[in-house]
């Protein structure tokens, strides 16, 4: 796997996003065992999800198609 995501297709990015979202939803922010508690920061996972969303949008996911219409006429419009 390369360092950047620009070489991936939209469907590959979507698969990565779905897997990350599934993992993020299953993570817990706080875990306790006995008298010890650990607090996890999930901001990196959320940032990765945002990055994937931006990359999908940039590479054509749900992008609107821009169309240009050129009108030519011999009469004044």
mmCIF file with all atom_site columns, N, CA and C in Angstrom:
data_model
loop_
_atom_site.group_PDB
_atom_site.id
_atom_site.type_symbol
_atom_site.label_atom_id
_atom_site.label_alt_id
_atom_site.label_comp_id
_atom_site.label_asym_id
_atom_site.label_entity_id
_atom_site.label_seq_id
_atom_site.pdbx_PDB_ins_code
_atom_site.Cartn_x
_atom_site.Cartn_y
_atom_site.Cartn_z
_atom_site.occupancy
_atom_site.B_iso_or_equiv
_atom_site.pdbx_formal_charge
_atom_site.auth_seq_id
_atom_site.auth_comp_id
_atom_site.auth_asym_id
_atom_site.auth_atom_id
_atom_site.pdbx_PDB_model_num
ATOM 1   N N  . UNK A 1 1  ? 0.855   -1.175 0.000   1.00 0.00 ? 1  UNK A N  1
ATOM 2   C CA . UNK A 1 1  ? 0.000   0.000  0.000   1.00 0.00 ? 1  UNK A CA 1
ATOM 3   C C  . UNK A 1 1  ? 0.890   1.224  0.000   1.00 0.00 ? 1  UNK A C  1
ATOM 4   N N  . UNK A 1 2  ? 0.543   2.219  -0.783  1.00 0.00 ? 2  UNK A N  1
ATOM 5   C CA . UNK A 1 2  ? 1.313   3.448  -0.857  1.00 0.00 ? 2  UNK A CA 1
ATOM 6   C C  . UNK A 1 2  ? 0.931   4.374  0.272   1.00 0.00 ? 2  UNK A C  1
ATOM 7   N N  . UNK A 1 3  ? 1.762   5.405  0.494   1.00 0.00 ? 3  UNK A N  1
ATOM 8   C CA . UNK A 1 3  ? 1.505   6.345  1.575   1.00 0.00 ? 3  UNK A CA 1
ATOM 9   C C  . UNK A 1 3  ? 0.295   7.211  1.326   1.00 0.00 ? 3  UNK A C  1
ATOM 10  N N  . UNK A 1 4  ? 0.056   7.596  0.059   1.00 0.00 ? 4  UNK A N  1
ATOM 11  C CA . UNK A 1 4  ? -1.076  8.451  -0.262  1.00 0.00 ? 4  UNK A CA 1
ATOM 12  C C  . UNK A 1 4  ? -2.277  7.649  -0.702  1.00 0.00 ? 4  UNK A C  1
ATOM 13  N N  . UNK A 1 5  ? -3.426  8.305  -0.691  1.00 0.00 ? 5  UNK A N  1
ATOM 14  C CA . UNK A 1 5  ? -4.641  7.614  -1.092  1.00 0.00 ? 5  UNK A CA 1
ATOM 15  C C  . UNK A 1 5  ? -5.045  7.975  -2.513  1.00 0.00 ? 5  UNK A C  1
ATOM 16  N N  . UNK A 1 6  ? -4.287  8.838  -3.186  1.00 0.00 ? 6  UNK A N  1
ATOM 17  C CA . UNK A 1 6  ? -4.719  9.333  -4.483  1.00 0.00 ? 6  UNK A CA 1
ATOM 18  C C  . UNK A 1 6  ? -4.737  8.252  -5.563  1.00 0.00 ? 6  UNK A C  1
ATOM 19  N N  . UNK A 1 7  ? -4.038  7.146  -5.381  1.00 0.00 ? 7  UNK A N  1
ATOM 20  C CA . UNK A 1 7  ? -3.999  6.097  -6.383  1.00 0.00 ? 7  UNK A CA 1
ATOM 21  C C  . UNK A 1 7  ? -5.164  5.120  -6.249  1.00 0.00 ? 7  UNK A C  1
ATOM 22  N N  . UNK A 1 8  ? -5.898  5.189  -5.178  1.00 0.00 ? 8  UNK A N  1
ATOM 23  C CA . UNK A 1 8  ? -7.008  4.267  -4.948  1.00 0.00 ? 8  UNK A CA 1
ATOM 24  C C  . UNK A 1 8  ? -8.241  4.724  -5.721  1.00 0.00 ? 8  UNK A C  1
ATOM 25  N N  . UNK A 1 9  ? -9.043  3.764  -6.131  1.00 0.00 ? 9  UNK A N  1
ATOM 26  C CA . UNK A 1 9  ? -10.300 4.089  -6.794  1.00 0.00 ? 9  UNK A CA 1
ATOM 27  C C  . UNK A 1 9  ? -11.323 4.510  -5.745  1.00 0.00 ? 9  UNK A C  1
ATOM 28  N N  . UNK A 1 10 ? -12.410 5.095  -6.216  1.00 0.00 ? 10 UNK A N  1
ATOM 29  C CA . UNK A 1 10 ? -13.466 5.520  -5.299  1.00 0.00 ? 10 UNK A CA 1
ATOM 30  C C  . UNK A 1 10 ? -14.028 4.319  -4.546  1.00 0.00 ? 10 UNK A C  1
ATOM 31  N N  . UNK A 1 11 ? -14.190 3.196  -5.220  1.00 0.00 ? 11 UNK A N  1
ATOM 32  C CA . UNK A 1 11 ? -14.738 2.016  -4.536  1.00 0.00 ? 11 UNK A CA 1
ATOM 33  C C  . UNK A 1 11 ? -13.763 1.491  -3.482  1.00 0.00 ? 11 UNK A C  1
ATOM 34  N N  . UNK A 1 12 ? -12.454 1.542  -3.754  1.00 0.00 ? 12 UNK A N  1
ATOM 35  C CA . UNK A 1 12 ? -11.467 1.129  -2.751  1.00 0.00 ? 12 UNK A CA 1
ATOM 36  C C  . UNK A 1 12 ? -11.486 2.070  -1.547  1.00 0.00 ? 12 UNK A C  1
ATOM 37  N N  . UNK A 1 13 ? -11.599 3.369  -1.820  1.00 0.00 ? 13 UNK A N  1
ATOM 38  C CA . UNK A 1 13 ? -11.687 4.346  -0.733  1.00 0.00 ? 13 UNK A CA 1
ATOM 39  C C  . UNK A 1 13 ? -12.940 4.121  0.099   1.00 0.00 ? 13 UNK A C  1
ATOM 40  N N  . UNK A 1 14 ? -14.042 3.781  -0.568  1.00 0.00 ? 14 UNK A N  1
ATOM 41  C CA . UNK A 1 14 ? -15.296 3.533  0.140   1.00 0.00 ? 14 UNK A CA 1
ATOM 42  C C  . UNK A 1 14 ? -15.177 2.308  1.041   1.00 0.00 ? 14 UNK A C  1
ATOM 43  N N  . UNK A 1 15 ? -14.488 1.271  0.568   1.00 0.00 ? 15 UNK A N  1
ATOM 44  C CA . UNK A 1 15 ? -14.275 0.071  1.384   1.00 0.00 ? 15 UNK A CA 1
ATOM 45  C C  . UNK A 1 15 ? -13.443 0.423  2.616   1.00 0.00 ? 15 UNK A C  1
ATOM 46  N N  . UNK A 1 16 ? -12.379 1.214  2.405   1.00 0.00 ? 16 UNK A N  1
ATOM 47  C CA . UNK A 1 16 ? -11.554 1.649  3.542   1.00 0.00 ? 16 UNK A CA 1
ATOM 48  C C  . UNK A 1 16 ? -12.383 2.450  4.539   1.00 0.00 ? 16 UNK A C  1
ATOM 49  N N  . UNK A 1 17 ? -13.232 3.333  4.021   1.00 0.00 ? 17 UNK A N  1
ATOM 50  C CA . UNK A 1 17 ? -14.069 4.174  4.877   1.00 0.00 ? 17 UNK A CA 1
ATOM 51  C C  . UNK A 1 17 ? -15.033 3.313  5.688   1.00 0.00 ? 17 UNK A C  1
ATOM 52  N N  . UNK A 1 18 ? -15.661 2.356  5.016   1.00 0.00 ? 18 UNK A N  1
ATOM 53  C CA . UNK A 1 18 ? -16.616 1.480  5.701   1.00 0.00 ? 18 UNK A CA 1
ATOM 54  C C  . UNK A 1 18 ? -15.945 0.682  6.817   1.00 0.00 ? 18 UNK A C  1
ATOM 55  N N  . UNK A 1 19 ? -14.736 0.155  6.538   1.00 0.00 ? 19 UNK A N  1
ATOM 56  C CA . UNK A 1 19 ? -14.008 -0.607 7.557   1.00 0.00 ? 19 UNK A CA 1
ATOM 57  C C  . UNK A 1 19 ? -13.617 0.281  8.731   1.00 0.00 ? 19 UNK A C  1
ATOM 58  N N  . UNK A 1 20 ? -13.140 1.490  8.431   1.00 0.00 ? 20 UNK A N  1
ATOM 59  C CA . UNK A 1 20 ? -12.751 2.413  9.497   1.00 0.00 ? 20 UNK A CA 1
ATOM 60  C C  . UNK A 1 20 ? -13.957 2.815  10.334  1.00 0.00 ? 20 UNK A C  1
ATOM 61  N N  . UNK A 1 21 ? -15.071 3.088  9.684   1.00 0.00 ? 21 UNK A N  1
ATOM 62  C CA . UNK A 1 21 ? -16.283 3.462  10.407  1.00 0.00 ? 21 UNK A CA 1
ATOM 63  C C  . UNK A 1 21 ? -16.761 2.318  11.305  1.00 0.00 ? 21 UNK A C  1
ATOM 64  N N  . UNK A 1 22 ? -16.685 1.098  10.795  1.00 0.00 ? 22 UNK A N  1
ATOM 65  C CA . UNK A 1 22 ? -17.074 -0.072 11.591  1.00 0.00 ? 22 UNK A CA 1
ATOM 66  C C  . UNK A 1 22 ? -16.179 -0.203 12.823  1.00 0.00 ? 22 UNK A C  1
ATOM 67  N N  . UNK A 1 23 ? -14.868 -0.013 12.627  1.00 0.00 ? 23 UNK A N  1
ATOM 68  C CA . UNK A 1 23 ? -13.941 -0.070 13.755  1.00 0.00 ? 23 UNK A CA 1
ATOM 69  C C  . UNK A 1 23 ? -14.194 1.050  14.747  1.00 0.00 ? 23 UNK A C  1
ATOM 70  N N  . UNK A 1 24 ? -14.424 2.247  14.218  1.00 0.00 ? 24 UNK A N  1
ATOM 71  C CA . UNK A 1 24 ? -14.652 3.415  15.073  1.00 0.00 ? 24 UNK A CA 1
ATOM 72  C C  . UNK A 1 24 ? -15.897 3.229  15.932  1.00 0.00 ? 24 UNK A C  1
ATOM 73  N N  . UNK A 1 25 ? -16.943 2.656  15.340  1.00 0.00 ? 25 UNK A N  1
ATOM 74  C CA . UNK A 1 25 ? -18.179 2.431  16.087  1.00 0.00 ? 25 UNK A CA 1
ATOM 75  C C  . UNK A 1 25 ? -18.016 1.370  17.169  1.00 0.00 ? 25 UNK A C  1
ATOM 76  N N  . UNK A 1 26 ? -17.067 0.452  16.996  1.00 0.00 ? 26 UNK A N  1
ATOM 77  C CA . UNK A 1 26 ? -16.877 -0.608 17.988  1.00 0.00 ? 26 UNK A CA 1
ATOM 78  C C  . UNK A 1 26 ? -15.876 -0.223 19.077  1.00 0.00 ? 26 UNK A C  1
ATOM 79  N N  . UNK A 1 27 ? -15.153 0.864  18.894  1.00 0.00 ? 27 UNK A N  1
ATOM 80  C CA . UNK A 1 27 ? -14.165 1.286  19.887  1.00 0.00 ? 27 UNK A CA 1
ATOM 81  C C  . UNK A 1 27 ? -14.829 1.918  21.097  1.00 0.00 ? 27 UNK A C  1
ATOM 82  N N  . UNK A 1 28 ? -14.178 1.787  22.208  1.00 0.00 ? 28 UNK A N  1
ATOM 83  C CA . UNK A 1 28 ? -14.641 2.427  23.431  1.00 0.00 ? 28 UNK A CA 1
ATOM 84  C C  . UNK A 1 28 ? -13.651 3.518  23.797  1.00 0.00 ? 28 UNK A C  1
ATOM 85  N N  . UNK A 1 29 ? -14.170 4.627  24.301  1.00 0.00 ? 29 UNK A N  1
ATOM 86  C CA . UNK A 1 29 ? -13.288 5.727  24.671  1.00 0.00 ? 29 UNK A CA 1
ATOM 87  C C  . UNK A 1 29 ? -12.670 5.522  26.047  1.00 0.00 ? 29 UNK A C  1
ATOM 88  N N  . UNK A 1 30 ? -13.279 4.695  26.863  1.00 0.00 ? 30 UNK A N  1
ATOM 89  C CA . UNK A 1 30 ? -12.761 4.471  28.215  1.00 0.00 ? 30 UNK A CA 1
ATOM 90  C C  . UNK A 1 30 ? -12.878 2.991  28.555  1.00 0.00 ? 30 UNK A C  1
ATOM 91  N N  . UNK A 1 31 ? -11.771 2.434  29.057  1.00 0.00 ? 31 UNK A N  1
ATOM 92  C CA . UNK A 1 31 ? -11.748 1.032  29.455  1.00 0.00 ? 31 UNK A CA 1
ATOM 93  C C  . UNK A 1 31 ? -11.225 0.962  30.882  1.00 0.00 ? 31 UNK A C  1
ATOM 94  N N  . UNK A 1 32 ? -11.932 0.222  31.714  1.00 0.00 ? 32 UNK A N  1
ATOM 95  C CA . UNK A 1 32 ? -11.511 0.043  33.104  1.00 0.00 ? 32 UNK A CA 1
ATOM 96  C C  . UNK A 1 32 ? -11.266 -1.430 33.380  1.00 0.00 ? 32 UNK A C  1
ATOM 97  N N  . UNK A 1 33 ? -10.202 -1.691 34.150  1.00 0.00 ? 33 UNK A N  1
ATOM 98  C CA . UNK A 1 33 ? -9.893  -3.054 34.576  1.00 0.00 ? 33 UNK A CA 1
ATOM 99  C C  . UNK A 1 33 ? -9.366  -2.960 35.996  1.00 0.00 ? 33 UNK A C  1
ATOM 100 N N  . UNK A 1 34 ? -10.124 -3.487 36.917  1.00 0.00 ? 34 UNK A N  1
ATOM 101 C CA . UNK A 1 34 ? -9.734  -3.365 38.321  1.00 0.00 ? 34 UNK A CA 1
ATOM 102 C C  . UNK A 1 34 ? -9.774  -1.906 38.748  1.00 0.00 ? 34 UNK A C  1
ATOM 103 N N  . UNK A 1 35 ? -8.665  -1.432 39.278  1.00 0.00 ? 35 UNK A N  1
ATOM 104 C CA . UNK A 1 35 ? -8.612  -0.041 39.721  1.00 0.00 ? 35 UNK A CA 1
ATOM 105 C C  . UNK A 1 35 ? -7.989  0.882  38.680  1.00 0.00 ? 35 UNK A C  1
ATOM 106 N N  . UNK A 1 36 ? -7.722  0.374  37.489  1.00 0.00 ? 36 UNK A N  1
ATOM 107 C CA . UNK A 1 36 ? -7.086  1.181  36.438  1.00 0.00 ? 36 UNK A CA 1
ATOM 108 C C  . UNK A 1 36 ? -8.082  1.507  35.336  1.00 0.00 ? 36 UNK A C  1
ATOM 109 N N  . UNK A 1 37 ? -7.990  2.735  34.851  1.00 0.00 ? 37 UNK A N  1
ATOM 110 C CA . UNK A 1 37 ? -8.845  3.196  33.761  1.00 0.00 ? 37 UNK A CA 1
ATOM 111 C C  . UNK A 1 37 ? -7.969  3.840  32.692  1.00 0.00 ? 37 UNK A C  1
ATOM 112 N N  . UNK A 1 38 ? -8.259  3.508  31.449  1.00 0.00 ? 38 UNK A N  1
ATOM 113 C CA . UNK A 1 38 ? -7.532  4.091  30.321  1.00 0.00 ? 38 UNK A CA 1
ATOM 114 C C  . UNK A 1 38 ? -8.529  4.843  29.462  1.00 0.00 ? 38 UNK A C  1
ATOM 115 N N  . UNK A 1 39 ? -8.188  6.074  29.127  1.00 0.00 ? 39 UNK A N  1
ATOM 116 C CA . UNK A 1 39 ? -9.028  6.908  28.258  1.00 0.00 ? 39 UNK A CA 1
ATOM 117 C C  . UNK A 1 39 ? -8.350  6.973  26.890  1.00 0.00 ? 39 UNK A C  1
ATOM 118 N N  . UNK A 1 40 ? -9.072  6.634  25.838  1.00 0.00 ? 40 UNK A N  1
ATOM 119 C CA . UNK A 1 40 ? -8.527  6.656  24.488  1.00 0.00 ? 40 UNK A CA 1
ATOM 120 C C  . UNK A 1 40 ? -9.024  7.882  23.743  1.00 0.00 ? 40 UNK A C  1
ATOM 121 N N  . UNK A 1 41 ? -8.131  8.453  22.957  1.00 0.00 ? 41 UNK A N  1
ATOM 122 C CA . UNK A 1 41 ? -8.469  9.597  22.120  1.00 0.00 ? 41 UNK A CA 1
ATOM 123 C C  . UNK A 1 41 ? -8.788  9.067  20.725  1.00 0.00 ? 41 UNK A C  1
ATOM 124 N N  . UNK A 1 42 ? -10.019 9.217  20.292  1.00 0.00 ? 42 UNK A N  1
ATOM 125 C CA . UNK A 1 42 ? -10.443 8.700  18.988  1.00 0.00 ? 42 UNK A CA 1
ATOM 126 C C  . UNK A 1 42 ? -10.365 9.754  17.894  1.00 0.00 ? 42 UNK A C  1
ATOM 127 N N  . UNK A 1 43 ? -9.742  10.891 18.188  1.00 0.00 ? 43 UNK A N  1
ATOM 128 C CA . UNK A 1 43 ? -9.703  11.982 17.210  1.00 0.00 ? 43 UNK A CA 1
ATOM 129 C C  . UNK A 1 43 ? -8.928  11.597 15.953  1.00 0.00 ? 43 UNK A C  1
ATOM 130 N N  . UNK A 1 44 ? -7.870  10.785 16.072  1.00 0.00 ? 44 UNK A N  1
ATOM 131 C CA . UNK A 1 44 ? -7.121  10.378 14.883  1.00 0.00 ? 44 UNK A CA 1
ATOM 132 C C  . UNK A 1 44 ? -7.980  9.516  13.960  1.00 0.00 ? 44 UNK A C  1
ATOM 133 N N  . UNK A 1 45 ? -8.779  8.650  14.530  1.00 0.00 ? 45 UNK A N  1
ATOM 134 C CA . UNK A 1 45 ? -9.667  7.820  13.713  1.00 0.00 ? 45 UNK A CA 1
ATOM 135 C C  . UNK A 1 45 ? -10.710 8.689  13.019  1.00 0.00 ? 45 UNK A C  1
ATOM 136 N N  . UNK A 1 46 ? -11.225 9.693  13.736  1.00 0.00 ? 46 UNK A N  1
ATOM 137 C CA . UNK A 1 46 ? -12.206 10.603 13.129  1.00 0.00 ? 46 UNK A CA 1
ATOM 138 C C  . UNK A 1 46 ? -11.567 11.450 12.035  1.00 0.00 ? 46 UNK A C  1
ATOM 139 N N  . UNK A 1 47 ? -10.320 11.886 12.253  1.00 0.00 ? 47 UNK A N  1
ATOM 140 C CA . UNK A 1 47 ? -9.606  12.651 11.228  1.00 0.00 ? 47 UNK A CA 1
ATOM 141 C C  . UNK A 1 47 ? -9.365  11.799 9.989   1.00 0.00 ? 47 UNK A C  1
ATOM 142 N N  . UNK A 1 48 ? -9.026  10.526 10.186  1.00 0.00 ? 48 UNK A N  1
ATOM 143 C CA . UNK A 1 48 ? -8.831  9.619  9.054   1.00 0.00 ? 48 UNK A CA 1
ATOM 144 C C  . UNK A 1 48 ? -10.136 9.429  8.288   1.00 0.00 ? 48 UNK A C  1
ATOM 145 N N  . UNK A 1 49 ? -11.244 9.354  9.006   1.00 0.00 ? 49 UNK A N  1
ATOM 146 C CA . UNK A 1 49 ? -12.555 9.224  8.370   1.00 0.00 ? 49 UNK A CA 1
ATOM 147 C C  . UNK A 1 49 ? -12.877 10.473 7.553   1.00 0.00 ? 49 UNK A C  1
ATOM 148 N N  . UNK A 1 50 ? -12.594 11.643 8.116   1.00 0.00 ? 50 UNK A N  1
ATOM 149 C CA . UNK A 1 50 ? -12.805 12.898 7.382   1.00 0.00 ? 50 UNK A CA 1
ATOM 150 C C  . UNK A 1 50 ? -11.932 12.963 6.137   1.00 0.00 ? 50 UNK A C  1
ATOM 151 N N  . UNK A 1 51 ? -10.685 12.517 6.254   1.00 0.00 ? 51 UNK A N  1
ATOM 152 C CA . UNK A 1 51 ? -9.773  12.508 5.112   1.00 0.00 ? 51 UNK A CA 1
ATOM 153 C C  . UNK A 1 51 ? -10.303 11.600 4.006   1.00 0.00 ? 51 UNK A C  1
ATOM 154 N N  . UNK A 1 52 ? -10.778 10.427 4.379   1.00 0.00 ? 52 UNK A N  1
ATOM 155 C CA . UNK A 1 52 ? -11.350 9.513  3.387   1.00 0.00 ? 52 UNK A CA 1
ATOM 156 C C  . UNK A 1 52 ? -12.580 10.119 2.724   1.00 0.00 ? 52 UNK A C  1
ATOM 157 N N  . UNK A 1 53 ? -13.435 10.781 3.504   1.00 0.00 ? 53 UNK A N  1
ATOM 158 C CA . UNK A 1 53 ? -14.620 11.433 2.936   1.00 0.00 ? 53 UNK A CA 1
ATOM 159 C C  . UNK A 1 53 ? -14.221 12.498 1.915   1.00 0.00 ? 53 UNK A C  1
ATOM 160 N N  . UNK A 1 54 ? -13.215 13.300 2.252   1.00 0.00 ? 54 UNK A N  1
ATOM 161 C CA . UNK A 1 54 ? -12.751 14.341 1.317   1.00 0.00 ? 54 UNK A CA 1
ATOM 162 C C  . UNK A 1 54 ? -12.147 13.731 0.062   1.00 0.00 ? 54 UNK A C  1
ATOM 163 N N  . UNK A 1 55 ? -11.376 12.665 0.230   1.00 0.00 ? 55 UNK A N  1
ATOM 164 C CA . UNK A 1 55 ? -10.735 12.009 -0.908  1.00 0.00 ? 55 UNK A CA 1
ATOM 165 C C  . UNK A 1 55 ? -11.783 11.369 -1.826  1.00 0.00 ? 55 UNK A C  1
ATOM 166 N N  . UNK A 1 56 ? -12.813 10.769 -1.244  1.00 0.00 ? 56 UNK A N  1
ATOM 167 C CA . UNK A 1 56 ? -13.898 10.180 -2.040  1.00 0.00 ? 56 UNK A CA 1
ATOM 168 C C  . UNK A 1 56 ? -14.616 11.272 -2.823  1.00 0.00 ? 56 UNK A C  1
ATOM 169 N N  . UNK A 1 57 ? -14.908 12.380 -2.166  1.00 0.00 ? 57 UNK A N  1
ATOM 170 C CA . UNK A 1 57 ? -15.590 13.491 -2.844  1.00 0.00 ? 57 UNK A CA 1
ATOM 171 C C  . UNK A 1 57 ? -14.722 14.062 -3.957  1.00 0.00 ? 57 UNK A C  1
ATOM 172 N N  . UNK A 1 58 ? -13.428 14.174 -3.706  1.00 0.00 ? 58 UNK A N  1
ATOM 173 C CA . UNK A 1 58 ? -12.519 14.733 -4.706  1.00 0.00 ? 58 UNK A CA 1
ATOM 174 C C  . UNK A 1 58 ? -12.356 13.814 -5.916  1.00 0.00 ? 58 UNK A C  1
ATOM 175 N N  . UNK A 1 59 ? -12.432 12.512 -5.695  1.00 0.00 ? 59 UNK A N  1
ATOM 176 C CA . UNK A 1 59 ? -12.231 11.552 -6.779  1.00 0.00 ? 59 UNK A CA 1
ATOM 177 C C  . UNK A 1 59 ? -13.512 11.122 -7.467  1.00 0.00 ? 59 UNK A C  1
ATOM 178 N N  . UNK A 1 60 ? -14.597 11.809 -7.197  1.00 0.00 ? 60 UNK A N  1
ATOM 179 C CA . UNK A 1 60 ? -15.793 11.550 -7.965  1.00 0.00 ? 60 UNK A CA 1
ATOM 180 C C  . UNK A 1 60 ? -16.932 10.892 -7.236  1.00 0.00 ? 60 UNK A C  1
ATOM 181 N N  . UNK A 1 61 ? -16.815 10.647 -5.975  1.00 0.00 ? 61 UNK A N  1
ATOM 182 C CA . UNK A 1 61 ? -17.929 10.060 -5.243  1.00 0.00 ? 61 UNK A CA 1
ATOM 183 C C  . UNK A 1 61 ? -19.047 11.068 -5.091  1.00 0.00 ? 61 UNK A C  1
ATOM 184 N N  . UNK A 1 62 ? -20.214 10.765 -5.639  1.00 0.00 ? 62 UNK A N  1
ATOM 185 C CA . UNK A 1 62 ? -21.394 11.634 -5.553  1.00 0.00 ? 62 UNK A CA 1
ATOM 186 C C  . UNK A 1 62 ? -21.140 13.034 -6.103  1.00 0.00 ? 62 UNK A C  1
ATOM 187 N N  . UNK A 1 63 ? -20.250 13.139 -7.057  1.00 0.00 ? 63 UNK A N  1
ATOM 188 C CA . UNK A 1 63 ? -19.954 14.444 -7.631  1.00 0.00 ? 63 UNK A CA 1
ATOM 189 C C  . UNK A 1 63 ? -20.945 14.744 -8.742  1.00 0.00 ? 63 UNK A C  1
ATOM 190 N N  . UNK A 1 64 ? -21.407 15.973 -8.782  1.00 0.00 ? 64 UNK A N  1
ATOM 191 C CA . UNK A 1 64 ? -22.327 16.384 -9.836  1.00 0.00 ? 64 UNK A CA 1
ATOM 192 C C  . UNK A 1 64 ? -21.548 16.587 -11.128 1.00 0.00 ? 64 UNK A C  1
ATOM 193 N N  . UNK A 1 65 ? -22.156 16.237 -12.217 1.00 0.00 ? 65 UNK A N  1
ATOM 194 C CA . UNK A 1 65 ? -21.533 16.394 -13.518 1.00 0.00 ? 65 UNK A CA 1
ATOM 195 C C  . UNK A 1 65 ? -21.807 17.802 -14.015 1.00 0.00 ? 65 UNK A C  1
ATOM 196 N N  . UNK A 1 66 ? -20.753 18.506 -14.388 1.00 0.00 ? 66 UNK A N  1
ATOM 197 C CA . UNK A 1 66 ? -20.904 19.856 -14.932 1.00 0.00 ? 66 UNK A CA 1
ATOM 198 C C  . UNK A 1 66 ? -21.062 19.745 -16.442 1.00 0.00 ? 66 UNK A C  1
ATOM 199 N N  . UNK A 1 67 ? -22.067 20.387 -16.949 1.00 0.00 ? 67 UNK A N  1
ATOM 200 C CA . UNK A 1 67 ? -22.303 20.378 -18.388 1.00 0.00 ? 67 UNK A CA 1
ATOM 201 C C  . UNK A 1 67 ? -22.310 21.803 -18.894 1.00 0.00 ? 67 UNK A C  1
ATOM 202 N N  . UNK A 1 68 ? -21.745 21.984 -20.058 1.00 0.00 ? 68 UNK A N  1
ATOM 203 C CA . UNK A 1 68 ? -21.720 23.300 -20.685 1.00 0.00 ? 68 UNK A CA 1
ATOM 204 C C  . UNK A 1 68 ? -22.614 23.256 -21.916 1.00 0.00 ? 68 UNK A C  1
ATOM 205 N N  . UNK A 1 69 ? -23.380 24.278 -22.076 1.00 0.00 ? 69 UNK A N  1
ATOM 206 C CA . UNK A 1 69 ? -24.289 24.368 -23.211 1.00 0.00 ? 69 UNK A CA 1
ATOM 207 C C  . UNK A 1 69 ? -23.930 25.617 -23.995 1.00 0.00 ? 69 UNK A C  1
ATOM 208 N N  . UNK A 1 70 ? -23.618 25.439 -25.250 1.00 0.00 ? 70 UNK A N  1
ATOM 209 C CA . UNK A 1 70 ? -23.270 26.566 -26.100 1.00 0.00 ? 70 UNK A CA 1
ATOM 210 C C  . UNK A 1 70 ? -24.417 26.771 -27.089 1.00 0.00 ? 70 UNK A C  1
ATOM 211 N N  . UNK A 1 71 ? -24.991 27.946 -27.069 1.00 0.00 ? 71 UNK A N  1
ATOM 212 C CA . UNK A 1 71 ? -26.119 28.265 -27.936 1.00 0.00 ? 71 UNK A CA 1
ATOM 213 C C  . UNK A 1 71 ? -25.619 29.171 -29.047 1.00 0.00 ? 71 UNK A C  1
ATOM 214 N N  . UNK A 1 72 ? -25.942 28.790 -30.274 1.00 0.00 ? 72 UNK A N  1
ATOM 215 C CA . UNK A 1 72 ? -25.602 29.617 -31.435 1.00 0.00 ? 72 UNK A CA 1
ATOM 216 C C  . UNK A 1 72 ? -26.880 29.884 -32.209 1.00 0.00 ? 72 UNK A C  1
ATOM 217 N N  . UNK A 1 73 ? -27.002 31.113 -32.642 1.00 0.00 ? 73 UNK A N  1
ATOM 218 C CA . UNK A 1 73 ? -28.214 31.487 -33.363 1.00 0.00 ? 73 UNK A CA 1
ATOM 219 C C  . UNK A 1 73 ? -27.892 32.587 -34.355 1.00 0.00 ? 73 UNK A C  1
ATOM 220 N N  . UNK A 1 74 ? -28.657 32.606 -35.451 1.00 0.00 ? 74 UNK A N  1
ATOM 221 C CA . UNK A 1 74 ? -28.526 33.690 -36.424 1.00 0.00 ? 74 UNK A CA 1
ATOM 222 C C  . UNK A 1 74 ? -29.419 34.859 -36.056 1.00 0.00 ? 74 UNK A C  1
ATOM 223 N N  . UNK A 1 75 ? -30.331 34.648 -35.134 1.00 0.00 ? 75 UNK A N  1
ATOM 224 C CA . UNK A 1 75 ? -31.247 35.700 -34.712 1.00 0.00 ? 75 UNK A CA 1
ATOM 225 C C  . UNK A 1 75 ? -30.838 36.193 -33.338 1.00 0.00 ? 75 UNK A C  1
ATOM 226 N N  . UNK A 1 76 ? -31.194 37.433 -33.046 1.00 0.00 ? 76 UNK A N  1
ATOM 227 C CA . UNK A 1 76 ? -30.909 37.976 -31.722 1.00 0.00 ? 76 UNK A CA 1
ATOM 228 C C  . UNK A 1 76 ? -31.801 37.295 -30.695 1.00 0.00 ? 76 UNK A C  1
ATOM 229 N N  . UNK A 1 77 ? -31.230 36.951 -29.605 1.00 0.00 ? 77 UNK A N  1
ATOM 230 C CA . UNK A 1 77 ? -32.001 36.325 -28.530 1.00 0.00 ? 77 UNK A CA 1
ATOM 231 C C  . UNK A 1 77 ? -32.160 37.260 -27.374 1.00 0.00 ? 77 UNK A C  1
#
